[in-house]
Short mmCIF file of C-alpha atoms in Angstrom, two decimals:
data_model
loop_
_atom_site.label_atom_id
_atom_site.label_comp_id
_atom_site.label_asym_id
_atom_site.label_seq_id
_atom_site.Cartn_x
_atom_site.Cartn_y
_atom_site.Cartn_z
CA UNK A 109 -8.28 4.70 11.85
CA UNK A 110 -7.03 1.24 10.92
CA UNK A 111 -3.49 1.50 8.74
CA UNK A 112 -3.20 -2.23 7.50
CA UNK A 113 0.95 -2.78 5.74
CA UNK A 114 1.01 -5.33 3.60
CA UNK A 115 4.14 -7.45 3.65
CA UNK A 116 3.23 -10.75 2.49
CA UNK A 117 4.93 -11.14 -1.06
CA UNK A 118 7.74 -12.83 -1.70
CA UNK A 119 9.52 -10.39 -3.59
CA UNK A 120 10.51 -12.36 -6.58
CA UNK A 121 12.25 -9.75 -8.76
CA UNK A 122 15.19 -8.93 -6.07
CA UNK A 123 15.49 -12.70 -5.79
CA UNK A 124 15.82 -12.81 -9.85
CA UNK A 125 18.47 -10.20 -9.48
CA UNK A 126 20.60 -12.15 -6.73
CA UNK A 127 19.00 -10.87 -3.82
CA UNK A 128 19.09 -13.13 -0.56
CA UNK A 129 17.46 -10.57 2.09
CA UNK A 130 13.64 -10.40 1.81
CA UNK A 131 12.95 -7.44 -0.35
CA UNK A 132 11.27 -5.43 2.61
CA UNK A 133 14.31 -5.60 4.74
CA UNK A 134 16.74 -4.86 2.11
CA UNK A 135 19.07 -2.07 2.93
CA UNK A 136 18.24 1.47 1.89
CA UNK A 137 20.15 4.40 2.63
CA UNK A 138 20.87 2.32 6.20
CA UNK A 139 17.29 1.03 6.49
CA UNK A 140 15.28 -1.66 5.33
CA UNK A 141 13.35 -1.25 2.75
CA UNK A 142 9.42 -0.69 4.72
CA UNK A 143 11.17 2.01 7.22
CA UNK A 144 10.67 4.21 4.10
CA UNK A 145 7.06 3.47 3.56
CA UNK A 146 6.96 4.18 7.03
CA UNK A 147 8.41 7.60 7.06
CA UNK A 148 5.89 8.32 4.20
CA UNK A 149 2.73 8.33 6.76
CA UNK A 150 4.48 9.40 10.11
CA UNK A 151 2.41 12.00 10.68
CA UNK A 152 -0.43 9.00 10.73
CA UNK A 153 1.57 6.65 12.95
CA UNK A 154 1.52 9.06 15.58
CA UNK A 155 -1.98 8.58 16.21
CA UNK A 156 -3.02 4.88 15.18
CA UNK A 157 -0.69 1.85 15.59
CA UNK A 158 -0.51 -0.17 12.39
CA UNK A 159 -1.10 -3.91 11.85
CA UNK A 160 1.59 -5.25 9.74
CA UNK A 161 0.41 -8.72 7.78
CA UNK A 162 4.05 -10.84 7.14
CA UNK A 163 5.25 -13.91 5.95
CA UNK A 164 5.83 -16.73 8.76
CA UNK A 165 9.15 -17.59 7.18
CA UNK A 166 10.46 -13.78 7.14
CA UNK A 167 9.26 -13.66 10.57
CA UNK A 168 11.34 -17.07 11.80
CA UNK A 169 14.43 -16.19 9.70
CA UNK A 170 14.76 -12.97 9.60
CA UNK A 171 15.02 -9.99 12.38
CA UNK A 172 11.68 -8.53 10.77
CA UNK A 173 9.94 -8.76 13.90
CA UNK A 174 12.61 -6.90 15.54
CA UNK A 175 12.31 -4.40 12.69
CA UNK A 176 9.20 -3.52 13.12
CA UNK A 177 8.61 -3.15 16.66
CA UNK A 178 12.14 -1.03 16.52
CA UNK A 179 10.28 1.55 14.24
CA UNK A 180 6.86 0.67 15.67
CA UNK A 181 6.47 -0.44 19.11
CA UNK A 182 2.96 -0.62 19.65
CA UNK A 183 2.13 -2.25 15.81
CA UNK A 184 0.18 -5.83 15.47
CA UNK A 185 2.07 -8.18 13.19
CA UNK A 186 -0.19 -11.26 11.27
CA UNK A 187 1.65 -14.19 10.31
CA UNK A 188 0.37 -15.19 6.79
CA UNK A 189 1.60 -19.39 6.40
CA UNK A 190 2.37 -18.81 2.45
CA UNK A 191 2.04 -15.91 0.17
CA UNK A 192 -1.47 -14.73 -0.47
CA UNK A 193 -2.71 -13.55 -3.99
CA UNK A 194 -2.13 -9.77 -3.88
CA UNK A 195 -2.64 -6.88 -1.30
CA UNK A 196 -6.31 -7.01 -0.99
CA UNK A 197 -5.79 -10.36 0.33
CA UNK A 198 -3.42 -9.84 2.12
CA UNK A 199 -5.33 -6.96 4.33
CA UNK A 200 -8.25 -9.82 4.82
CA UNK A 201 -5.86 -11.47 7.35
CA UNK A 202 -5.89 -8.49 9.72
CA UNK A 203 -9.85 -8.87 9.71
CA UNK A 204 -9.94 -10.06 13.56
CA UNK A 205 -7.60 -7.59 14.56
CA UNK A 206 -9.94 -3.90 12.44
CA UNK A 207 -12.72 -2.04 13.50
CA UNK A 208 -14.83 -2.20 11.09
CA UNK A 209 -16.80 1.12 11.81
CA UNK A 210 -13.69 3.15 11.72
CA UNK A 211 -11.65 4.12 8.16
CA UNK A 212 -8.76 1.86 6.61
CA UNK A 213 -5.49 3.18 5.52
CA UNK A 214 -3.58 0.77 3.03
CA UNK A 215 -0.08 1.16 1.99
CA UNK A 216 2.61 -0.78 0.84
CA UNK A 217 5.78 -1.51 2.31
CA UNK A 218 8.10 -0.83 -0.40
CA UNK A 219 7.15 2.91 -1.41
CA UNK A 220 8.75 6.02 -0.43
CA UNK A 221 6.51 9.25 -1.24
CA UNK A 222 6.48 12.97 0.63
CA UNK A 223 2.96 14.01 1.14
CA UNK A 224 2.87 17.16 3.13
CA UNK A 225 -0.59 17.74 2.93
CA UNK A 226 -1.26 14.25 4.34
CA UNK A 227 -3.44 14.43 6.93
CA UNK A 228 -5.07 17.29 5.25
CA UNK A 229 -6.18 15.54 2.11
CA UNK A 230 -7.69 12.64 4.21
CA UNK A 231 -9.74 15.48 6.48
CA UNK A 232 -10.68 17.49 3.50
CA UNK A 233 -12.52 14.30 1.84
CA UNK A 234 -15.51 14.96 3.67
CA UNK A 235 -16.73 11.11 3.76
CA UNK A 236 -14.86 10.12 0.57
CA UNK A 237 -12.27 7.78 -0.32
CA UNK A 238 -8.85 8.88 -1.63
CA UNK A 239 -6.64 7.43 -4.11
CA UNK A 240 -2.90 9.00 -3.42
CA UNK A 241 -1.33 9.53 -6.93
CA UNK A 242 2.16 10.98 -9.04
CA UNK A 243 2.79 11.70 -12.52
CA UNK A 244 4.15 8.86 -14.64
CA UNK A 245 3.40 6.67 -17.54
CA UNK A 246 5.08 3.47 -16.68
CA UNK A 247 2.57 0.46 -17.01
CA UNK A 248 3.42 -1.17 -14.29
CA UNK A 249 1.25 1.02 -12.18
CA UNK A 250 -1.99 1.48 -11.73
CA UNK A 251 -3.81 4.37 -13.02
CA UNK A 252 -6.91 6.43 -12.10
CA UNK A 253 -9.09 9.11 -14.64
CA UNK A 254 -10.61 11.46 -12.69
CA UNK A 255 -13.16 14.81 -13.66
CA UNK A 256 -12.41 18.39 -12.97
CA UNK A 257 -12.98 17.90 -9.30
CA UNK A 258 -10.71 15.11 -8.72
CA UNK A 259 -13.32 12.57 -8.69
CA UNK A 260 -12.01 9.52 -9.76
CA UNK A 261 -14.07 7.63 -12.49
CA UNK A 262 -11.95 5.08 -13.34
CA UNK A 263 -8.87 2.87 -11.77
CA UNK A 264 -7.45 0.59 -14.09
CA UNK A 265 -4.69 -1.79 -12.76
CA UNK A 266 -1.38 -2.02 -15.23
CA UNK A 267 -3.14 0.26 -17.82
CA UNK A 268 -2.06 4.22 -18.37
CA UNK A 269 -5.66 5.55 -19.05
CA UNK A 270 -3.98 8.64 -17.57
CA UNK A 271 -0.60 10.34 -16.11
CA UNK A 272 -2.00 9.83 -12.49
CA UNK A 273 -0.75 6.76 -11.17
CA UNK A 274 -1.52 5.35 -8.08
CA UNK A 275 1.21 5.60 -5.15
CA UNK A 276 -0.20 2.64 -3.50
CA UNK A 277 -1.81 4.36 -0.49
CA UNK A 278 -5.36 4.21 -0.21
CA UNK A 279 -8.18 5.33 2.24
CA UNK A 280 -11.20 4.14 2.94
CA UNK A 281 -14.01 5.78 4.97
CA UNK A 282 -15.24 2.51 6.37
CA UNK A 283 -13.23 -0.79 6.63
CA UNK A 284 -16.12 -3.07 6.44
CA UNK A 285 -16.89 -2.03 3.15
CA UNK A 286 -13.43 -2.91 2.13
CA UNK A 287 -13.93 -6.07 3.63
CA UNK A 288 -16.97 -7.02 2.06
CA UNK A 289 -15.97 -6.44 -1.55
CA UNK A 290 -12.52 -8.05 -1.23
CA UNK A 291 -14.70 -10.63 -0.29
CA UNK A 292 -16.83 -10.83 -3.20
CA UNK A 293 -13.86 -10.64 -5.22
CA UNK A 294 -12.25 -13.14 -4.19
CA UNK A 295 -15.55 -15.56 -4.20
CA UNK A 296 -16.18 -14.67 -7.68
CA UNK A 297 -12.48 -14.94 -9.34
CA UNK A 298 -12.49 -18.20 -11.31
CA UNK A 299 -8.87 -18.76 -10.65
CA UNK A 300 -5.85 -17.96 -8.70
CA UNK A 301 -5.26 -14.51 -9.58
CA UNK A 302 -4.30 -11.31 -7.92
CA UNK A 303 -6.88 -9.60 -6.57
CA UNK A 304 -5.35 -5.71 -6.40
CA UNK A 305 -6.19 -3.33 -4.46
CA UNK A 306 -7.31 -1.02 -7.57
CA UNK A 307 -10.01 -3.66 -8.39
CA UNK A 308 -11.82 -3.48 -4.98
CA UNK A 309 -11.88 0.63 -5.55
CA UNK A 310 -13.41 -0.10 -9.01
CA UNK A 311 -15.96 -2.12 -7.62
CA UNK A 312 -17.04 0.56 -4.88
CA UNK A 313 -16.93 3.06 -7.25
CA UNK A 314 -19.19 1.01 -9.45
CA UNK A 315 -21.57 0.77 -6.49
CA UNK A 316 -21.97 4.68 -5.77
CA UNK A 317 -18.96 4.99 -3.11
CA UNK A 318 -16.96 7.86 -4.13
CA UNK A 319 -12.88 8.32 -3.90
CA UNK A 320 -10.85 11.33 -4.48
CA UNK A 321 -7.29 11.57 -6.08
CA UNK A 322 -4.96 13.55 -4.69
CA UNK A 323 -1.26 14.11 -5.68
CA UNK A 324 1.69 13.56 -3.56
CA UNK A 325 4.55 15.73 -3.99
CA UNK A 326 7.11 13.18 -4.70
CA UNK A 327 6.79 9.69 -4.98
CA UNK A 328 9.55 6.63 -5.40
CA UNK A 329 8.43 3.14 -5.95
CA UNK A 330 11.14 1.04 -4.38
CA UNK A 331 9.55 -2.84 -5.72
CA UNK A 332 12.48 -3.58 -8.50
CA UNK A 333 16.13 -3.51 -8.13
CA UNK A 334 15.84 -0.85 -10.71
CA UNK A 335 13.57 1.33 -8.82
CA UNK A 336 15.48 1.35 -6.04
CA UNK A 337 18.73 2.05 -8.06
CA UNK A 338 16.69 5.23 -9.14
CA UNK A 339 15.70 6.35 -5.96
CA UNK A 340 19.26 5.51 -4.52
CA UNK A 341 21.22 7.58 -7.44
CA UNK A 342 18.88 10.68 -6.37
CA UNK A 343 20.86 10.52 -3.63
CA UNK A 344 18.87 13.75 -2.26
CA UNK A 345 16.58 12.35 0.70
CA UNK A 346 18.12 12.53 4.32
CA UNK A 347 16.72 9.61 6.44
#
C-alpha cells in the first residue's frame, strides 16, 4: 500500500493567531502536531513506509526532517518549492516515488482520530474505496450521504448534506486511478483553486468506482488554534 501525508500548506490560521512554528510541528501534548496523525494509522505504518510531501522552507528551517525520520525512519520526504493548491495536489508530487498497481492511503497531518477497526474496515471493502468519517455538523468539513449499506453517493466539500463528515483519511484501491483524475482536475479547473481531495472521490464515484464510509470512533481535527484548544482541554488522550 502507498500512505501519501500531505504537509505542504502553509498553515495560515496559526500564523493569524501569532503562531511562528509551522502548524505541523506545533507542540501538542509534547509532540508536534503530525506525530498525532501518525499515531492515528500505526497499525498501517507497521507494514508500509509513508512518503511525506513538505514544504522546502519547513524542511531548511525547521527540524521537520528530523521529525519525521524520528517517528518514521524508513519514510520518503518530497520537497514541494511553494505551496501547492490543496491535498490532491499535493499527493501528485509523490507520483515518481507510488506504485501505481498497489492501493493509496491519504491522510492529513494535522488530525488525530482512534480507529480500532482500522485495518479491518480497509480488508472488509472487498475492492472498494473508503471514506473514514465522525459525527458533526460544522461546515468546514466535508461531508458524504451514503445508502443503507454505507455506500457513499455523494461527497460534498464544505457542505453538511449529512452528519458524516469526512476525517480526512481516504483509501483507494488503485493509486493510478487517483492519479489520473487529480489529473483531469487539475487540467480542467479554469483557475487557481483548491482541488480537494473530496472532489477527486466525486469524480470516481461519478465514473462507477465505488467507496465505502466507515466511522471512526473518535475523531479531533487539530487545523485551527481552536481545534486544537478543544482537543487539548479534553485533556483525556495519553500519548
Amino acid at each position: 500500500m502507498n500512505i501519501v501525508i500531505p504537509l505542504a500548506g502553509n498553515g495560515e490560521r496559526f500564523k493569524k493567531e501569532g503562531y511562528t512554528t509551522p502548524k505541523i510541528l506545533v507542540d501538542v501534548m509534547g509532540f508536534p502536531m503530525f506525530y498525532w496523525a501518525l499515531r492515528s494509522i500505526k497499525p498501517l505504518l507497521k507494514k508500509s513506509s509513508p512518503i511525506f510531501v513538505c514544504l522546502r522552507e519547513h524542511l531548511k528551517t525547521t527540524d521537520l526532517k528530523r521529525k519525521i525520520y524520528e517517528y518514521c525512519p524508513n519514510a520518503t520526504i518530497i520537497e514541494c518549492n511553494t505551496p501547492t493548491n490543496g491535498q490532491a495536489e499535493s499527493v501528485l508530487q509523490a507520483q515518481l516515488f507510488l506504485d501505481e498497481n498497489k492501493p493509496l492511503l491519504i491522510f492529513n497531518g494535522d488530525t488525530f482520530q482512534m480507529a480500532p477497526n482500522l485495518e479491518k474496515s480497509i480488508m472488509d471493502a472487498d475492492e472498494k474505496g473508503v471514506v473514514f468519517t465522525f459525527k458533526s455538523e460544522n461546515t468546514a468539513y466535508s461531508y458524504v450521504e451514503m445508502d443503507q449499506d454505507l455506500i457513499v453517493k455523494r461527497i460534498k466539500e464544505k457542505a453538511v448534506i449529512s452528519t458524516n463528515a469526512s476525517t480526512g483519511l481516504y483509501y483507494f484501491t488503485q493509486t493510478k486511478r487517483f492519479i489520473d483524475y487529480t489529473i483531469q482536475r487539475l487540467e480542467q479547473r479554469e483557475t487557481n483553486n483548491e482541488i480537494y481531495i473530496s472532489h477527486v472521490i466525486q469524480d470516481l464515484i461519478s465514473n462507477g468506482d465505488v467507496f465505502l464510509g466507515s466511522e471512526v470512533e473518535t475523531c479531533f481535527p487539530l487545523g485551527t488554534p481552536t481545534e486544537l484548544k478543544n482537543f487539548l482541554d479534553e485533556g483525556v488522550y495519553s500519548v
